[in-house]
Tab-separated table of C-alpha atoms in Angstrom:
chain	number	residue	atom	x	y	z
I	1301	UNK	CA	8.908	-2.997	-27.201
I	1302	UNK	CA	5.236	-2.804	-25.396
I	1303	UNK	CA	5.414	0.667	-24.417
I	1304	UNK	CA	4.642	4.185	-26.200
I	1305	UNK	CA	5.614	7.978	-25.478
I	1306	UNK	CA	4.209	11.181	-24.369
I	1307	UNK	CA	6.591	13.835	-23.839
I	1308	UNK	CA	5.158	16.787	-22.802
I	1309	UNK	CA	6.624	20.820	-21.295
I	1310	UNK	CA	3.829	21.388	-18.580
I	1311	UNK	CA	4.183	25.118	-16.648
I	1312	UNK	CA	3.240	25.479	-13.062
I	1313	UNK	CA	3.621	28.675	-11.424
I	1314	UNK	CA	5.658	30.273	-14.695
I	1315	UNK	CA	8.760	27.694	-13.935
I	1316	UNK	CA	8.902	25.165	-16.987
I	1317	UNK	CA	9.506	21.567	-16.360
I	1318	UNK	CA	9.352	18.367	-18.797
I	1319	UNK	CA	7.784	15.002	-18.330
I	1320	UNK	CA	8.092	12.120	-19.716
I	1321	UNK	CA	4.792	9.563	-20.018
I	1322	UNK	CA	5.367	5.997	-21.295
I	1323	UNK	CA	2.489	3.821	-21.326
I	1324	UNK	CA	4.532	0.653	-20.510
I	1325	UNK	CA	1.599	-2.957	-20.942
I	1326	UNK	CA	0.379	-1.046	-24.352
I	1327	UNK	CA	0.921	-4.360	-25.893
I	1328	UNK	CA	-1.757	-6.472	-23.653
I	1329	UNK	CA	-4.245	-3.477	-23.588
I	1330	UNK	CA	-6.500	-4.466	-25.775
I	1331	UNK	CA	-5.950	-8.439	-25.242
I	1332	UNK	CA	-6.786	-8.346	-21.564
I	1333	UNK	CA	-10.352	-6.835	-19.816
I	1334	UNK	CA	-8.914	-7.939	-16.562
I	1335	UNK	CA	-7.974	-5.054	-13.716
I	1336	UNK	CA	-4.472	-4.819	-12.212
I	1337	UNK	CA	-4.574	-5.180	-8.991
I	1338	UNK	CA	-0.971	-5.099	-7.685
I	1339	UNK	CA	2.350	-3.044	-8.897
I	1340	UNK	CA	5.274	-4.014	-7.024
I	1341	UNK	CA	8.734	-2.227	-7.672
I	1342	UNK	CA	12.480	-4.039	-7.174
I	1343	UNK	CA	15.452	-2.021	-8.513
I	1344	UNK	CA	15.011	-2.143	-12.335
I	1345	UNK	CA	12.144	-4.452	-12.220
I	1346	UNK	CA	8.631	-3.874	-12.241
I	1347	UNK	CA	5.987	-6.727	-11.054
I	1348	UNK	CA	2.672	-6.577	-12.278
I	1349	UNK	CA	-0.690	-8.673	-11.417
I	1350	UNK	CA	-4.716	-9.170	-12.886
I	1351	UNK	CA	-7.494	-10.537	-11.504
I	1352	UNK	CA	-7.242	-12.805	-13.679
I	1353	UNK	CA	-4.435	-15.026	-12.898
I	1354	UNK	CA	-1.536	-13.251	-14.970
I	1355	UNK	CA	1.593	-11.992	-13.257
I	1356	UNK	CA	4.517	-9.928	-15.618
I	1357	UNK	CA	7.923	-9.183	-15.055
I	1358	UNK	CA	8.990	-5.562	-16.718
I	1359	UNK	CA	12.268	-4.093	-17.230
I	1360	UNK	CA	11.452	-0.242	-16.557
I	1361	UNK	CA	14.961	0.945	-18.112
I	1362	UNK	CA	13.803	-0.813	-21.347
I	1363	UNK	CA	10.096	-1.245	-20.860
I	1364	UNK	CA	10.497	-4.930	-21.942
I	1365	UNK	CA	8.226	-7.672	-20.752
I	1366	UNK	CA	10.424	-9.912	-19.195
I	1367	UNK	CA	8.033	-12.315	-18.780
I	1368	UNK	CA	4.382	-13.547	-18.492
I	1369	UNK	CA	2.516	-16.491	-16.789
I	1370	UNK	CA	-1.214	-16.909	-16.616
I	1371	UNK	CA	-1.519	-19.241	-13.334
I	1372	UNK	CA	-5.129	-19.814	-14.661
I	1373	UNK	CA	-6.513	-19.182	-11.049
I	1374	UNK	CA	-8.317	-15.354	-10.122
I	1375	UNK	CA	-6.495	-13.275	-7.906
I	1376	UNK	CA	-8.027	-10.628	-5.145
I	1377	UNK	CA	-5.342	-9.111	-3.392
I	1378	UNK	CA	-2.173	-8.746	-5.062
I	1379	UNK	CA	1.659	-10.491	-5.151
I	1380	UNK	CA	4.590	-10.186	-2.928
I	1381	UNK	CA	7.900	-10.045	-4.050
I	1382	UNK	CA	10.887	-10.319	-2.140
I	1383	UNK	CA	14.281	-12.782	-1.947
I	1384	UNK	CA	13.882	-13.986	-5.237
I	1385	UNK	CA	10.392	-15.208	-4.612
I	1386	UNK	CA	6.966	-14.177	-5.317
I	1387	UNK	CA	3.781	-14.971	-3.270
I	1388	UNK	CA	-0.054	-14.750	-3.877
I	1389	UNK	CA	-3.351	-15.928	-2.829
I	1390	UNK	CA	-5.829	-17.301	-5.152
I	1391	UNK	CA	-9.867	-16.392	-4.847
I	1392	UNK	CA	-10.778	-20.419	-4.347
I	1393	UNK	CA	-8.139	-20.315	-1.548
I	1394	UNK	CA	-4.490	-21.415	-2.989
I	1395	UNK	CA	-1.290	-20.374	-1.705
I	1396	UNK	CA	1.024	-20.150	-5.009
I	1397	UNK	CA	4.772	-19.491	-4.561
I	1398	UNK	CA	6.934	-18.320	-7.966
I	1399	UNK	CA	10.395	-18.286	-8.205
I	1400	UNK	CA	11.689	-14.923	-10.175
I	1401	UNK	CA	10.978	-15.947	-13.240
I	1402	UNK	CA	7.909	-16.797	-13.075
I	1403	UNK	CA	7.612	-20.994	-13.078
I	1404	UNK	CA	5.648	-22.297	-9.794
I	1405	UNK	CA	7.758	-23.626	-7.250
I	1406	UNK	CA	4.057	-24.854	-5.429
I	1407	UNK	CA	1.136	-24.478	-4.053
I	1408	UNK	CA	-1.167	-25.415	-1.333
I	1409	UNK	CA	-4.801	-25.450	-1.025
I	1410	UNK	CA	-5.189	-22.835	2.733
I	1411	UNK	CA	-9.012	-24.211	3.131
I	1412	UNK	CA	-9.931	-20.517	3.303
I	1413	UNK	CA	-10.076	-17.045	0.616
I	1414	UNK	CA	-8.369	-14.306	1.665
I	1415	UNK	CA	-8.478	-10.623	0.414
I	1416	UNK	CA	-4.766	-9.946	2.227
I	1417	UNK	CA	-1.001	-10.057	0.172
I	1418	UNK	CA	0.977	-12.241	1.608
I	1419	UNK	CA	4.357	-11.414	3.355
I	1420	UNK	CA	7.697	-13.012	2.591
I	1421	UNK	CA	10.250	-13.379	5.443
I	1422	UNK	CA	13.686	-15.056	5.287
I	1423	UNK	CA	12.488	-18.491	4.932
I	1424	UNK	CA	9.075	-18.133	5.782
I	1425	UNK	CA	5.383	-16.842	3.593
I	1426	UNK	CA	3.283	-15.355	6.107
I	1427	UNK	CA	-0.855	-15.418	5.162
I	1428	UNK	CA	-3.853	-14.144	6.885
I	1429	UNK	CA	-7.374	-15.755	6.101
I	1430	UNK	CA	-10.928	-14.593	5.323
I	1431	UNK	CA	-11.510	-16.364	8.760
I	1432	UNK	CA	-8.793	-14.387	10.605
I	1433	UNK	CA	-5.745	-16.842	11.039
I	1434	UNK	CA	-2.539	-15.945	10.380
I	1435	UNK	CA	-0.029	-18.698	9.156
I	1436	UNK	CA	3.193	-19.168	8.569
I	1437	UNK	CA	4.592	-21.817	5.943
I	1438	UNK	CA	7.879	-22.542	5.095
I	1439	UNK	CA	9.114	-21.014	1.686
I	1440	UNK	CA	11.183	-23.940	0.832
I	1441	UNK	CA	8.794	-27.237	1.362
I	1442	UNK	CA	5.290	-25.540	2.605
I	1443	UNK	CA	5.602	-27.203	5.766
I	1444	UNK	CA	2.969	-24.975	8.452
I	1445	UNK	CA	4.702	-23.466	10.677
I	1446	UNK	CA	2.818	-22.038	13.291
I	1447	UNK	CA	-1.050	-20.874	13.050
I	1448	UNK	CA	-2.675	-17.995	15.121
I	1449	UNK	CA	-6.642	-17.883	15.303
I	1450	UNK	CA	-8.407	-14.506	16.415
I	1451	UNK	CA	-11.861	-14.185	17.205
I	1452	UNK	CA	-14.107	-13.301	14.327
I	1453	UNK	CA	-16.155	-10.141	15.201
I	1454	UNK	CA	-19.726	-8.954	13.225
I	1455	UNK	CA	-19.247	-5.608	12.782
I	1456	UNK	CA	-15.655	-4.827	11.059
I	1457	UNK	CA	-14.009	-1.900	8.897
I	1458	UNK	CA	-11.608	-3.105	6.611
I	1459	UNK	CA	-8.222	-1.875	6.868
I	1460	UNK	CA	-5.655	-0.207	4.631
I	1461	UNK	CA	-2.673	-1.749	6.169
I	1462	UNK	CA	-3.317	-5.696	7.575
I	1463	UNK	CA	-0.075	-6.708	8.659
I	1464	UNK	CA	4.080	-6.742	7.672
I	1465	UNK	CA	7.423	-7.212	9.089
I	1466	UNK	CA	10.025	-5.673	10.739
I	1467	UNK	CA	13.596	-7.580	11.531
I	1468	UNK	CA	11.803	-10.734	13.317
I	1469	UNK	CA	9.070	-9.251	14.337
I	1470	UNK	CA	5.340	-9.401	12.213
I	1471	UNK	CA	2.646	-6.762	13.302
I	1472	UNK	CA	-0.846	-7.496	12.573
I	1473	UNK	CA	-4.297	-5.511	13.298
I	1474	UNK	CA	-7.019	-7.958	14.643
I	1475	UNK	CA	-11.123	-6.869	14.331
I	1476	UNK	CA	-11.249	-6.476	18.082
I	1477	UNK	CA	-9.541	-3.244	18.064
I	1478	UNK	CA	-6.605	-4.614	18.650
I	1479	UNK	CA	-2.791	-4.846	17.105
I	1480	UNK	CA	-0.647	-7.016	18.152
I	1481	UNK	CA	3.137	-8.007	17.389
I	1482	UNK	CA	4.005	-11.789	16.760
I	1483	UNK	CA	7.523	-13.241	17.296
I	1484	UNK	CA	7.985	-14.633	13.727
I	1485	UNK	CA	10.516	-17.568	14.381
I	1486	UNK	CA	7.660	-19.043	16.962
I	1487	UNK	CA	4.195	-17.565	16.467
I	1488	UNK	CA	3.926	-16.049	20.064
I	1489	UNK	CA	2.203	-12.845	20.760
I	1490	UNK	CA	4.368	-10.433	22.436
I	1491	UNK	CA	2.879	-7.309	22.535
I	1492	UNK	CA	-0.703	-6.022	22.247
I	1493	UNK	CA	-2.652	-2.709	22.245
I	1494	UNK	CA	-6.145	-2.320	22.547
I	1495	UNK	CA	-7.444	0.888	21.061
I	1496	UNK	CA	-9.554	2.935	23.091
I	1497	UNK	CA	-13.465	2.476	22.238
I	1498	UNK	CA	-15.334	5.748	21.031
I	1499	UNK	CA	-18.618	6.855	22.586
I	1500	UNK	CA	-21.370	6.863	20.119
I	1501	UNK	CA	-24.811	6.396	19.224
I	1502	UNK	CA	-24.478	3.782	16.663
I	1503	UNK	CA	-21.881	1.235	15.890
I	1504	UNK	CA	-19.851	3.454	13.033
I	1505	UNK	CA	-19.696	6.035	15.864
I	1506	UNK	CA	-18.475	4.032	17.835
I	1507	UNK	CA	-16.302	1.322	16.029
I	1508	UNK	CA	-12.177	2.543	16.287
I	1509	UNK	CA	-10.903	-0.790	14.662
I	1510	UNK	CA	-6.719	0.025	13.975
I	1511	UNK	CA	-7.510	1.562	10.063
I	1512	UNK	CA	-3.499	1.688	9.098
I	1513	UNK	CA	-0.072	1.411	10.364
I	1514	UNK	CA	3.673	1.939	9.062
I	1515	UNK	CA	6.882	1.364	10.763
I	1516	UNK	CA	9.720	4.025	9.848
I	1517	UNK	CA	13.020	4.093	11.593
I	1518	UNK	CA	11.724	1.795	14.338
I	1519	UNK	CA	9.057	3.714	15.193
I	1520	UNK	CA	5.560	2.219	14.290
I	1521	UNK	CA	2.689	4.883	13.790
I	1522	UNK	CA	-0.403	3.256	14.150
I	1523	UNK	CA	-4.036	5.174	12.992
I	1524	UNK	CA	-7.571	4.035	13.877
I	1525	UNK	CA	-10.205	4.304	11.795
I	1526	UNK	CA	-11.854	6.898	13.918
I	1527	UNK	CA	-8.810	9.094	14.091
I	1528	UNK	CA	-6.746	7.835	17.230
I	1529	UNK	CA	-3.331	8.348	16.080
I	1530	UNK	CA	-0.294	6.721	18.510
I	1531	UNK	CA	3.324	5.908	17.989
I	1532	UNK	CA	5.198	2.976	19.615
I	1533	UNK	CA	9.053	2.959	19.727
I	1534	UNK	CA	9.947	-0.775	18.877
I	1535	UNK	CA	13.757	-1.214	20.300
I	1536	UNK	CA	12.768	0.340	23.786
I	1537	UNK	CA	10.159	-2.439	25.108
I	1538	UNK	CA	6.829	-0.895	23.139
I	1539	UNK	CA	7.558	2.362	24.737
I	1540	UNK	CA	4.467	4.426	23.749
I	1541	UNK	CA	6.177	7.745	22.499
I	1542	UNK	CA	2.746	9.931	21.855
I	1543	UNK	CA	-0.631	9.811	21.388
I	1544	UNK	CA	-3.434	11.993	19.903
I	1545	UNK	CA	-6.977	11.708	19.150
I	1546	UNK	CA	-8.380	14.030	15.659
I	1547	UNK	CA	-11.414	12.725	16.360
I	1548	UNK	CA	-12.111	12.478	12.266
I	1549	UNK	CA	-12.695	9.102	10.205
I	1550	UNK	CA	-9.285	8.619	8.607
I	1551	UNK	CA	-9.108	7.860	4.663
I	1552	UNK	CA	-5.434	7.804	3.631
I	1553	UNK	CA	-1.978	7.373	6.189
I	1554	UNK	CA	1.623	8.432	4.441
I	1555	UNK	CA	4.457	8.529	6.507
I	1556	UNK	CA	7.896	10.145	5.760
I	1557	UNK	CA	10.854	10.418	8.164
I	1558	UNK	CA	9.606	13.497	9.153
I	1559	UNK	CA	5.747	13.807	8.529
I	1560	UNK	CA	2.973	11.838	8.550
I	1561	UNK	CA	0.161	12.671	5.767
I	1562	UNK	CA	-3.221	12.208	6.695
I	1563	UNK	CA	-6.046	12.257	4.357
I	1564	UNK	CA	-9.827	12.448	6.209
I	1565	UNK	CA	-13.281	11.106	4.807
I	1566	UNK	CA	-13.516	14.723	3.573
I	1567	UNK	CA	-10.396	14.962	1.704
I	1568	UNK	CA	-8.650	17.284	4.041
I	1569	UNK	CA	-4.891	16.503	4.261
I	1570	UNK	CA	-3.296	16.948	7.676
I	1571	UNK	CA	0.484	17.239	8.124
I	1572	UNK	CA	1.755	15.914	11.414
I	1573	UNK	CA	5.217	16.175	12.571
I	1574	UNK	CA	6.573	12.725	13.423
I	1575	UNK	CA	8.166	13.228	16.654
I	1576	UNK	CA	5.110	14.793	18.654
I	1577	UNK	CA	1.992	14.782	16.439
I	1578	UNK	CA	2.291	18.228	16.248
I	1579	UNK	CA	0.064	20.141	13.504
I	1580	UNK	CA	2.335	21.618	10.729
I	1581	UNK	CA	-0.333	22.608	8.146
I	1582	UNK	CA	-3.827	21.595	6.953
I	1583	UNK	CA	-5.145	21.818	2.953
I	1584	UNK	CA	-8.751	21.753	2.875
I	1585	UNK	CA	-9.407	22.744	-1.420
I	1586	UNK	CA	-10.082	19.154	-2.042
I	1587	UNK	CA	-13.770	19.003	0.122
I	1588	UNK	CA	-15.209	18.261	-3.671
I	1589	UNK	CA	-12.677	15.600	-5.158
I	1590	UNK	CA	-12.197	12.355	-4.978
I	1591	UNK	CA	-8.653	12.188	-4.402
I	1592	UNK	CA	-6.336	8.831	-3.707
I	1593	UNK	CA	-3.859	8.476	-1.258
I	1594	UNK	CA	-0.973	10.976	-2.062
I	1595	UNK	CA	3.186	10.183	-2.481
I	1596	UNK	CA	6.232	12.558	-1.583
I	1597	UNK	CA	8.735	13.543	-4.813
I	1598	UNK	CA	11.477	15.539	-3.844
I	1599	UNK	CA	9.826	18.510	-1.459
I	1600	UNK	CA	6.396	17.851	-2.914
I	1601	UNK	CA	3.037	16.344	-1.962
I	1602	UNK	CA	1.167	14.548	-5.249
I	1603	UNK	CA	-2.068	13.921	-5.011
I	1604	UNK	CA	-4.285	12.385	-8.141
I	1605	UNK	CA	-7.887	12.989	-8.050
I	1606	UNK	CA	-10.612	10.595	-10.107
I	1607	UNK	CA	-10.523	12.884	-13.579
I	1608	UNK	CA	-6.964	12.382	-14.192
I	1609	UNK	CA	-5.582	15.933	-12.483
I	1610	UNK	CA	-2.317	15.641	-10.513
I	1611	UNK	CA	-1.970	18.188	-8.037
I	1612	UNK	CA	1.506	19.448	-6.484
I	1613	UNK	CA	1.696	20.687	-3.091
I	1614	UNK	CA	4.944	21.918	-0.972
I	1615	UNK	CA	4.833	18.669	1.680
I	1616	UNK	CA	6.871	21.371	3.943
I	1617	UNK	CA	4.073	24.054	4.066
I	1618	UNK	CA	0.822	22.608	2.460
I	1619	UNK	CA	0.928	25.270	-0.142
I	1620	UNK	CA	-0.874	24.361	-3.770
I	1621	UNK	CA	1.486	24.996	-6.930
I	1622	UNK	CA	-0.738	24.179	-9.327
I	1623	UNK	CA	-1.671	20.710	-11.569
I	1624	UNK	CA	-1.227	18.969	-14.586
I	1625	UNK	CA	-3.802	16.716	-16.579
I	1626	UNK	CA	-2.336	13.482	-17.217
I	1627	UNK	CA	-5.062	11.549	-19.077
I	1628	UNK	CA	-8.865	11.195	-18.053
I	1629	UNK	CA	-8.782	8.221	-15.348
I	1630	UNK	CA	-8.652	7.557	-12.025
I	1631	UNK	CA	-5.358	7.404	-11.290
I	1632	UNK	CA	-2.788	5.336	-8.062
I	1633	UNK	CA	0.434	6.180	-7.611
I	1634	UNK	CA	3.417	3.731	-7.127
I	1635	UNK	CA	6.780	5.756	-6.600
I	1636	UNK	CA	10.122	4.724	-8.148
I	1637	UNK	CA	12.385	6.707	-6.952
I	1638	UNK	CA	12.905	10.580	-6.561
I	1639	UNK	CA	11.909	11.596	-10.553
I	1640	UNK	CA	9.300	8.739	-10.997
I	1641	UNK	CA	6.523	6.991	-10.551
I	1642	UNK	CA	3.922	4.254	-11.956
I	1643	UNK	CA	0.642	5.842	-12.293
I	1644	UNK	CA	-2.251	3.062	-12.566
I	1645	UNK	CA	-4.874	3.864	-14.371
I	1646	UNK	CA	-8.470	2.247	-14.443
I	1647	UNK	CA	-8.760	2.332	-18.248
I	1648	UNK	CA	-6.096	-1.043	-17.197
I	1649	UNK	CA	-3.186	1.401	-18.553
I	1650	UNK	CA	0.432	1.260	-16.806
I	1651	UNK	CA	2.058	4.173	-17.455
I	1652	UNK	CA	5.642	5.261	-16.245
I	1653	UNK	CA	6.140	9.120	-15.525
I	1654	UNK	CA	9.388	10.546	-15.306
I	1655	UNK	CA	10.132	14.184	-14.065
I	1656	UNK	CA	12.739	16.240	-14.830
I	1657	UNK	CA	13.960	20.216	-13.693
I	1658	UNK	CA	11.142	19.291	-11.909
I	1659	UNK	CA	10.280	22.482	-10.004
């Protein structure tokens, strides 16, 4: 076992619930000064990378290392896993593909670094470069595809979503305040938006480069840095289904069925219902913390600031119930399911936290 315990009975609000902590890589804590840089969660399983090259397999049920393999070249961005595959890009510009257990299928030298996770699609790994390409390789021999160049541009704002798919479809943001969506089986383009340019006296007035964007039920919600928020309905020919301007430099996106969470440069989280953009509620106690980008439990809003508070707020209303002190660190959520989540910690600690009566 590489994990320890910290049960604890926290009360918020006079109602008692219980949680369970496990600190779940205890056992390479103190062997590795390396940062993890990517958590990725599949059923039972969780998938783990460093900077460093390593890439672990955990069974969260049993918090057993399934496995561990050191590909000996440093990572920037993070792994994809998906269809019994796993995907990253290497700083001096390698393309590695794993099967599930770890062993390297291959890898290709891409000519270029790139700070963006790959995406795995039925039979194809999908990469964008330093240099703006995307590329598409085949899975199975690393054959290219089909290659899409965009236009460098000086002045950029890097984003917090940088592309992904949807049934055959891959959506990408481009520096030219543009996104665009790619056929995947043939590399064309076909459909593109060009975000409307703000009016400014300098160039981070007036840059409104697309910041994030999620697609949920077929709708894709697309935010610009500057605060231009639009959603596009996907089955009915790019129908544009609303569109709103906040006007406010966007920090944070999280979208639900029915809300979508935004978080602003000055920590202020905005609650938008998904259907018109409407306003539902606004929590502005967090001006003087550094908070990371929030996940939904059950009816609840967690948000984790950089001194190791979690806060819990009713996602339906905005109001505060109170928080609980979880350790000292900066902590990132990665949710489970609807009793748990991965908090990642940097002191380099995993920990798994498990809720129960909760609320």
């Amino acid at each position: 076992m590489s994990c320890s315990l910290h049960n604890k009975i926290y009360h918020i609000n006079d109602k008692e619930f219980f949680i369970k902590k496990t600190i779940i890589n205890n056992h390479f804590f103190n062997k590795i000064s390396s940062s993890i840089i990517s958590i990725i969660i599949q059923k039972d399983y969780l998938y783990y990378a460093y900077n460093n090259g390593q890439i672990s397999k955990l069974n969260i049920k049993l918090g057993k290392i399934c496995w561990t393999n050191n590909i000996n070249h440093q990572l920037i961005s993070g792994i994809c896993v998906k269809d019994n595959y796993i995907a990253t890009i290497t700083k001096d510009g390698y393309l590695f593909i794993l099967d599930i257990n770890g062993k390297i299928i291959w890898k290709k030298n891409i000519n270029s670094s790139s700070n963006y996770i790959p995406i795995i699609h039925n039979d194809l790994v999908i990469i964008r470069t330093d240099n703006n390409k995307l590329k598409a390789f085949s899975i199975i021999n690393k054959k290219l595809i089909w290659n899409i160049y965009s236009p460098l541009f000086d002045f950029n704002i890097k984003e917090e979503t940088y592309f992904c798919c949807h049934n055959d479809l891959l959506i990408a943001s481009i520096p030219d305040k543009k996104i665009i969506i790619i056929d995947l089986k043939h590399g064309n383009t076909i459909w593109d938006y060009s975000v409307p340019v703000k009016e400014g006296y300098d160039d981070i007035e007036r840059i409104n480069n697309v910041y994030s964007f999620h697609v949920i039920n077929n709708i894709l919600y697309i935010v610009s840095y500057n605060g231009d928020l639009l959603a596009i309905d996907l089955i009915n020919q790019f129908k544009k289904i609303w569109h709103n301007s906040l006007n406010l430099t966007i920090k944070h996106l999280l979208v639900e069925n029915k809300n979508l969470y935004i978080t602003d440069q000055n920590n202020i989280i905005r609650c938008f219902n998904s259907n018109n953009c409407e306003l539902l509620w606004k929590y502005e106690n967090f001006c003087n913390k550094n908070i990371n980008k929030p996940i939904c439990i059950k009816n609840y809003l967690l948000v984790s600031d950089n001194k190791g508070y979690i806060y819990l707020l009713n996602k339906y209303s905005g109001t505060m119930y109170g928080n609980i002190k979880l350790n000292h660190y900066n902590n990132s959520f990665t949710l489970i399911n609807d009793n748990s989540f991965i908090i990642n910690s940097n002191n380099r600690k995993l920990s798994l936290v498990e809720i129960k009566n909760f609320l």
